[in-house]
Coordinates of C-alpha atoms in Angstrom, one line a residue:
M1288 CA 1.3 -3.9 -29.6
A1289 CA 2.9 -1.4 -27.1
K1290 CA 1.6 1.4 -29.3
N1291 CA -2.0 0.1 -28.9
K1292 CA -1.6 -0.3 -25.2
K1293 CA -0.9 3.4 -24.9
K1294 CA -4.1 4.2 -26.8
L1295 CA -6.1 2.1 -24.3
T1296 CA -5.1 4.5 -21.5
R1297 CA -6.9 7.5 -23.0
L1298 CA -10.4 6.1 -23.2
T1299 CA -13.8 7.2 -22.1
P1300 CA -15.4 5.2 -19.3
E1301 CA -17.7 3.6 -21.8
D1302 CA -14.9 2.5 -24.0
Q1303 CA -12.9 1.2 -21.0
L1304 CA -15.9 -0.9 -20.1
K1305 CA -16.1 -2.2 -23.7
Y1306 CA -12.4 -3.2 -23.7
E1307 CA -12.8 -4.8 -20.3
I1308 CA -15.7 -7.0 -21.4
A1309 CA -13.8 -7.9 -24.6
E1310 CA -10.9 -9.0 -22.5
E1311 CA -13.2 -11.1 -20.2
L1312 CA -14.6 -12.8 -23.3
G1313 CA -11.1 -13.5 -24.7
L1314 CA -11.6 -11.1 -27.6
L1315 CA -9.2 -8.3 -26.7
D1316 CA -6.2 -9.6 -28.7
Q1317 CA -8.4 -9.9 -31.8
V1318 CA -9.7 -6.4 -31.3
I1319 CA -6.3 -4.9 -30.8
D1320 CA -4.8 -6.8 -33.8
K1321 CA -7.6 -6.6 -36.3
G1322 CA -10.0 -4.0 -35.0
W1323 CA -13.6 -4.1 -33.8
K1324 CA -14.8 -4.9 -37.4
S1325 CA -13.2 -8.3 -37.1
L1326 CA -15.8 -9.4 -34.5
S1327 CA -18.8 -11.4 -35.5
A1328 CA -22.3 -10.0 -35.0
K1329 CA -22.8 -12.5 -32.1
E1330 CA -19.6 -11.4 -30.4
T1331 CA -20.4 -7.7 -30.8
G1332 CA -24.0 -8.3 -29.5
R1333 CA -22.6 -10.2 -26.5
I1334 CA -20.3 -7.2 -25.7
G1335 CA -23.2 -4.7 -26.1
G1336 CA -25.5 -6.8 -24.0
M1337 CA -23.0 -7.1 -21.2
M1338 CA -22.3 -3.4 -21.3
A1339 CA -26.0 -2.6 -21.0
K1340 CA -26.4 -5.0 -18.1
R1341 CA -23.4 -3.4 -16.2
K1342 CA -24.5 0.1 -16.9
K1343 CA -27.9 -0.7 -15.5
A1344 CA -26.4 -2.3 -12.4
M1345 CA -24.1 0.7 -11.9
K1346 CA -27.0 3.1 -12.2
E1347 CA -29.1 1.2 -9.7
S1348 CA -26.1 1.0 -7.3
A1349 CA -25.7 4.8 -7.5
L1350 CA -29.4 5.3 -6.8
K1351 CA -29.2 3.1 -3.8
K1352 CA -26.2 5.0 -2.4
E1353 CA -28.2 8.3 -2.8
N1354 CA -31.0 7.0 -0.7

């Protein structure tokens, strides 16, 4: 597992968000052990939905800071 932890440090911001959400949902160990394909459609959809929600919030926050 130490090998996989090293891979997690070289991620794009979007991938970091995906792993963060997977961890919050208690799915990170499964993803690290078996890969993203081991997740059900419901789990994958939940991660994608939460990513979209957070991206939107971050974008709105950035716009507010500009004004």
